[in-house]
CSV table of C-alpha atoms in Angstrom, one decimal:
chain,number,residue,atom,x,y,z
A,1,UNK,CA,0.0,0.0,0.0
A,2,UNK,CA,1.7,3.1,-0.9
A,3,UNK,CA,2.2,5.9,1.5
A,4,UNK,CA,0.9,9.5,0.8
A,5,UNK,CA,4.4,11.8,-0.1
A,6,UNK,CA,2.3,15.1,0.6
A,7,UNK,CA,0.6,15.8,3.7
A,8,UNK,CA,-1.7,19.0,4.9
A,9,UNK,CA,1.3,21.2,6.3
A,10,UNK,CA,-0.9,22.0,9.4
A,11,UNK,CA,-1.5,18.0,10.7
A,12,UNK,CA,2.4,18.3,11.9
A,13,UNK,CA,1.7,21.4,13.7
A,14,UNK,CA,-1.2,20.0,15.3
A,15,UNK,CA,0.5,17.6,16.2
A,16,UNK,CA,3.4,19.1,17.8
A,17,UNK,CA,0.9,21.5,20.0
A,18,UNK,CA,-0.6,18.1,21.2
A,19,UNK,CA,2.8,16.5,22.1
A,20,UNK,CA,3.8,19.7,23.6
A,21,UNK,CA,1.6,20.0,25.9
A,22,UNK,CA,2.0,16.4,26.8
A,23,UNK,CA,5.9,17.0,27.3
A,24,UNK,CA,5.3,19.9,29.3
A,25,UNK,CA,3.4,17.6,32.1
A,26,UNK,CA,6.5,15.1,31.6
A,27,UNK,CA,8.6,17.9,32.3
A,28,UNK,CA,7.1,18.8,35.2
A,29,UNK,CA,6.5,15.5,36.5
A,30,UNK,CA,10.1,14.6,36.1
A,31,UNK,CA,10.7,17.8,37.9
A,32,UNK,CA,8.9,16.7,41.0
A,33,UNK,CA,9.9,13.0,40.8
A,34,UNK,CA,13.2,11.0,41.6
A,35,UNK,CA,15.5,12.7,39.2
A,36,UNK,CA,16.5,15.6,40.1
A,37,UNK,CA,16.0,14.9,43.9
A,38,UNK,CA,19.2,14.6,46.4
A,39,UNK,CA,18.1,12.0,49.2
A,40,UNK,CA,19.0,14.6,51.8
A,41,UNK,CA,18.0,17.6,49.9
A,42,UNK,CA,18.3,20.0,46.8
A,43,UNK,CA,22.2,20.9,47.1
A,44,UNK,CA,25.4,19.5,48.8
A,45,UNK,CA,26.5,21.7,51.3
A,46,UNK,CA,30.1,21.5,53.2
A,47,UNK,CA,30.0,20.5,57.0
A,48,UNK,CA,30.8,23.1,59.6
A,49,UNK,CA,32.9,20.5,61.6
A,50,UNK,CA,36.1,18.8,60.6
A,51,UNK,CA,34.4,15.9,59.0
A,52,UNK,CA,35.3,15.2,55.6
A,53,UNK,CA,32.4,16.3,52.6
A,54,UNK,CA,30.6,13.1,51.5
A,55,UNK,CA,28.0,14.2,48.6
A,56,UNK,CA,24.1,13.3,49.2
A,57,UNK,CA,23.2,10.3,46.5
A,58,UNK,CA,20.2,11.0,44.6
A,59,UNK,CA,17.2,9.5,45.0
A,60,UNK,CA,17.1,8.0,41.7
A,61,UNK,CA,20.3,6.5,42.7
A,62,UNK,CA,18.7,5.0,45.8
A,63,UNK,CA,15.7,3.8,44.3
A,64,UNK,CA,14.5,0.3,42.8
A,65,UNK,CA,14.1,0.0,39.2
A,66,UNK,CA,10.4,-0.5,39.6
A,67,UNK,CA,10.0,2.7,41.4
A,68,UNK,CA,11.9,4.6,38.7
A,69,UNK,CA,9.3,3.3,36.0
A,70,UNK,CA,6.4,3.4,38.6
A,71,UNK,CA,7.6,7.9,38.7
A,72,UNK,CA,5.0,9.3,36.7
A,73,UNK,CA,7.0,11.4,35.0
A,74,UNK,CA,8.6,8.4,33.8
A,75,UNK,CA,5.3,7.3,32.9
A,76,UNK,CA,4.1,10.1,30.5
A,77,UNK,CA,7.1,10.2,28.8
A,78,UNK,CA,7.4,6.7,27.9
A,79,UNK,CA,3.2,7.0,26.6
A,80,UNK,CA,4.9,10.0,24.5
A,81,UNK,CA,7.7,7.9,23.1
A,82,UNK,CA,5.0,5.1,22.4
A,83,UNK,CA,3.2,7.7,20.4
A,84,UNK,CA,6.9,8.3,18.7
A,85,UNK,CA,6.9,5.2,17.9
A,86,UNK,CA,3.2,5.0,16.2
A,87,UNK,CA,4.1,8.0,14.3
A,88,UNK,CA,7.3,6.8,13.1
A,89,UNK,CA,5.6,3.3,12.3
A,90,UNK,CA,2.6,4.5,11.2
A,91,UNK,CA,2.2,7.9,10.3
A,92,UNK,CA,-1.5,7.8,9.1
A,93,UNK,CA,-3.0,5.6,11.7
A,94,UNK,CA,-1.1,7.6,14.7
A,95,UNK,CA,-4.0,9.1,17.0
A,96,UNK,CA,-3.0,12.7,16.8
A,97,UNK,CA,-2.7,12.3,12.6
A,98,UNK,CA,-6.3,10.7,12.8
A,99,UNK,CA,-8.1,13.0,15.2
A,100,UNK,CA,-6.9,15.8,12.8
A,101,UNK,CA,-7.9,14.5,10.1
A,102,UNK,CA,-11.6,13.5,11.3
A,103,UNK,CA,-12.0,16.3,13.4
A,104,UNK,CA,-10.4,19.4,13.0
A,105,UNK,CA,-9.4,19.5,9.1
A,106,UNK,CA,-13.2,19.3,8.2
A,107,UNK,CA,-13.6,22.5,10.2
A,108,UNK,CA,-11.1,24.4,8.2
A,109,UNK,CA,-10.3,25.6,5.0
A,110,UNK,CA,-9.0,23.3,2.6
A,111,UNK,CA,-4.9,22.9,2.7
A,112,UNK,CA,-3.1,25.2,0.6
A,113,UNK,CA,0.3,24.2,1.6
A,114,UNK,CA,1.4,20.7,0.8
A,115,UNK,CA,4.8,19.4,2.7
A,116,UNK,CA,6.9,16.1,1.7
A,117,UNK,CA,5.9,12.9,4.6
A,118,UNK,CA,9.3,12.1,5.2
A,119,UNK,CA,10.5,14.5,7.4
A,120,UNK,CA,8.0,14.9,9.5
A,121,UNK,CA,8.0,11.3,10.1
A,122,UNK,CA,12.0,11.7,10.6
A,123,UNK,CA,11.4,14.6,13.1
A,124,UNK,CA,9.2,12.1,15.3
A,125,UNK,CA,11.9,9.6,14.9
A,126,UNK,CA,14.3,12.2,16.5
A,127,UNK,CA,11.7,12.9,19.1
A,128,UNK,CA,12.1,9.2,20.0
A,129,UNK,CA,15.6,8.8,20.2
A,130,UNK,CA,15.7,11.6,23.0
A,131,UNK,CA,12.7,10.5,24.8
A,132,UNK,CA,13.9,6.8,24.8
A,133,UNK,CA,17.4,7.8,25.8
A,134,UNK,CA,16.0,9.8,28.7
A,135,UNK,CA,14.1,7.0,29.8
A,136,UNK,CA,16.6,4.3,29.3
A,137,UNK,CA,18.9,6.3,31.7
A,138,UNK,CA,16.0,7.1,34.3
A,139,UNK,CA,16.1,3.4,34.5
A,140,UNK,CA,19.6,2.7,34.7
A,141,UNK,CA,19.6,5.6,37.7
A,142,UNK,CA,21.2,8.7,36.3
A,143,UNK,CA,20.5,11.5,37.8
A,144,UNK,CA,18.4,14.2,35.8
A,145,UNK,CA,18.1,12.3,32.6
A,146,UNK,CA,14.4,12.2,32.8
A,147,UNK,CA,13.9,15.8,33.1
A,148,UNK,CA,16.6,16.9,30.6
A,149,UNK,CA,15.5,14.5,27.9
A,150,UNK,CA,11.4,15.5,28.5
A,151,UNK,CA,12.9,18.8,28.3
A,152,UNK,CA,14.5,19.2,24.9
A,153,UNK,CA,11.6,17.4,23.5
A,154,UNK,CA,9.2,20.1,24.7
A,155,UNK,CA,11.1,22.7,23.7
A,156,UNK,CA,11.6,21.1,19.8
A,157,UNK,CA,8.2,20.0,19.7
A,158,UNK,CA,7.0,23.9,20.8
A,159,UNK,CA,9.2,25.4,18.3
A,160,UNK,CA,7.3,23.4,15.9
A,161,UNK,CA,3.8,23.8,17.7
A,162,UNK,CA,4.1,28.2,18.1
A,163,UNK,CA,6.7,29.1,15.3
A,164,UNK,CA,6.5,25.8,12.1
A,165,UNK,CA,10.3,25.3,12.8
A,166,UNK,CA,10.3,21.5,12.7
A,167,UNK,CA,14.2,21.0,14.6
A,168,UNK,CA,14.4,17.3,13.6
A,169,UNK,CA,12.7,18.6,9.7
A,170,UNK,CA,15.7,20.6,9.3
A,171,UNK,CA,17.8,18.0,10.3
A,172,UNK,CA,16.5,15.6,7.8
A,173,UNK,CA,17.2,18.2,5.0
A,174,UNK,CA,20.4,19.0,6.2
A,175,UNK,CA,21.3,14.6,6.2
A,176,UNK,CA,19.5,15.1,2.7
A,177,UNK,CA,21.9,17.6,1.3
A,178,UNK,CA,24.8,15.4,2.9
A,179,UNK,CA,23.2,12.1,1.0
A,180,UNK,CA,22.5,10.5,4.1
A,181,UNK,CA,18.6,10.1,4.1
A,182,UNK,CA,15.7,10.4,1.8
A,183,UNK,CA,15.1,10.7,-2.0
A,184,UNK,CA,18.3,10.5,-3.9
A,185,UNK,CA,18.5,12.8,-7.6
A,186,UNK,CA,18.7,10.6,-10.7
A,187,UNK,CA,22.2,10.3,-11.1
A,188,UNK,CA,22.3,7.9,-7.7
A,189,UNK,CA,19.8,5.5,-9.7
């Protein structure tokens, strides 16, 4: 079955304000949870006394591996990197593609702009190499990893959301101009 190569430019964008705002409760989830948290507070401090300095651990550190996937900032992220990965597999049949395309494209005018399905596809690949390599170190107990990863993918996914600049779009343009990805011209054939 082949894939459509043009899609409505504004289904991205619709997307992207929908992840966003999903990212934005992962980011503050993972802000509140294990990550970022020292077991005896915020910040080291240096004893008054003679004793020598011996750094908190962080929580993360302390905890088991089921409580780092039961933190629900853990959780969200990993149902945004599932919907990465429905996106990336199938673009079409991905819930925030379908809801716009039942829902709110009937309600506007019909598309003027037209934009090539492969690097919008690529740009929720990128979004699931940084939400998966968050997670993946959440697990494996690294401090902050969680936070930092849900928060680059907010801010990429907003840029596309408020401004159209797709970050992981440009990217695939600028492995296109290199030959890496995508359509190659005639003379590659």
């Amino acid at each position: 079955m082949p894939e459509n190569t043009r899609v409505d430019a504004r289904g991205p964008r619709f997307a992207a304000s929908l992840t966003a705002a999903l990212l934005l409760v992962a980011t503050l989830l993972s802000l509140l949870g294990l990550s970022p948290r020292a077991t005896q507070g915020f910040f080291a401090y240096q004893p008054l006394s003679g004793a020598s300095f011996a750094p908190s651990p962080w929580a993360v550190q302390q905890a088991s591996v089921a409580e780092r996937i039961a933190d629900p900032g853990f959780l969200v992220l990993l149902a945004v990197a599932l919907l990465f990965v429905w996106g990336v597999a199938s673009p079409r049949t991905a819930p925030w593609s379908v809801l716009y395309r039942r829902v709110v494209q009937p309600r506007l005018a019909p598309p003027t702009e037209f934009e090539d399905a492969g690097p919008p596809r690529f740009a929720q690949g990128v979004g699931l190499f940084v939400t998966a390599v968050g997670l993946l170190l959440h697990v494996a107990g690294v401090p902050w990893a969680l936070p930092i990863a849900a928060a680059m993918a907010f801010v990429a996914a907003f840029l596309n959301a408020a401004f159209g600049l797709c970050l992981g779009c440009q990217l695939y343009l600028l492995l296109q101009r290199a030959g890496l990805v995508g359509r190659r011209g005639p003379a590659a054939a």
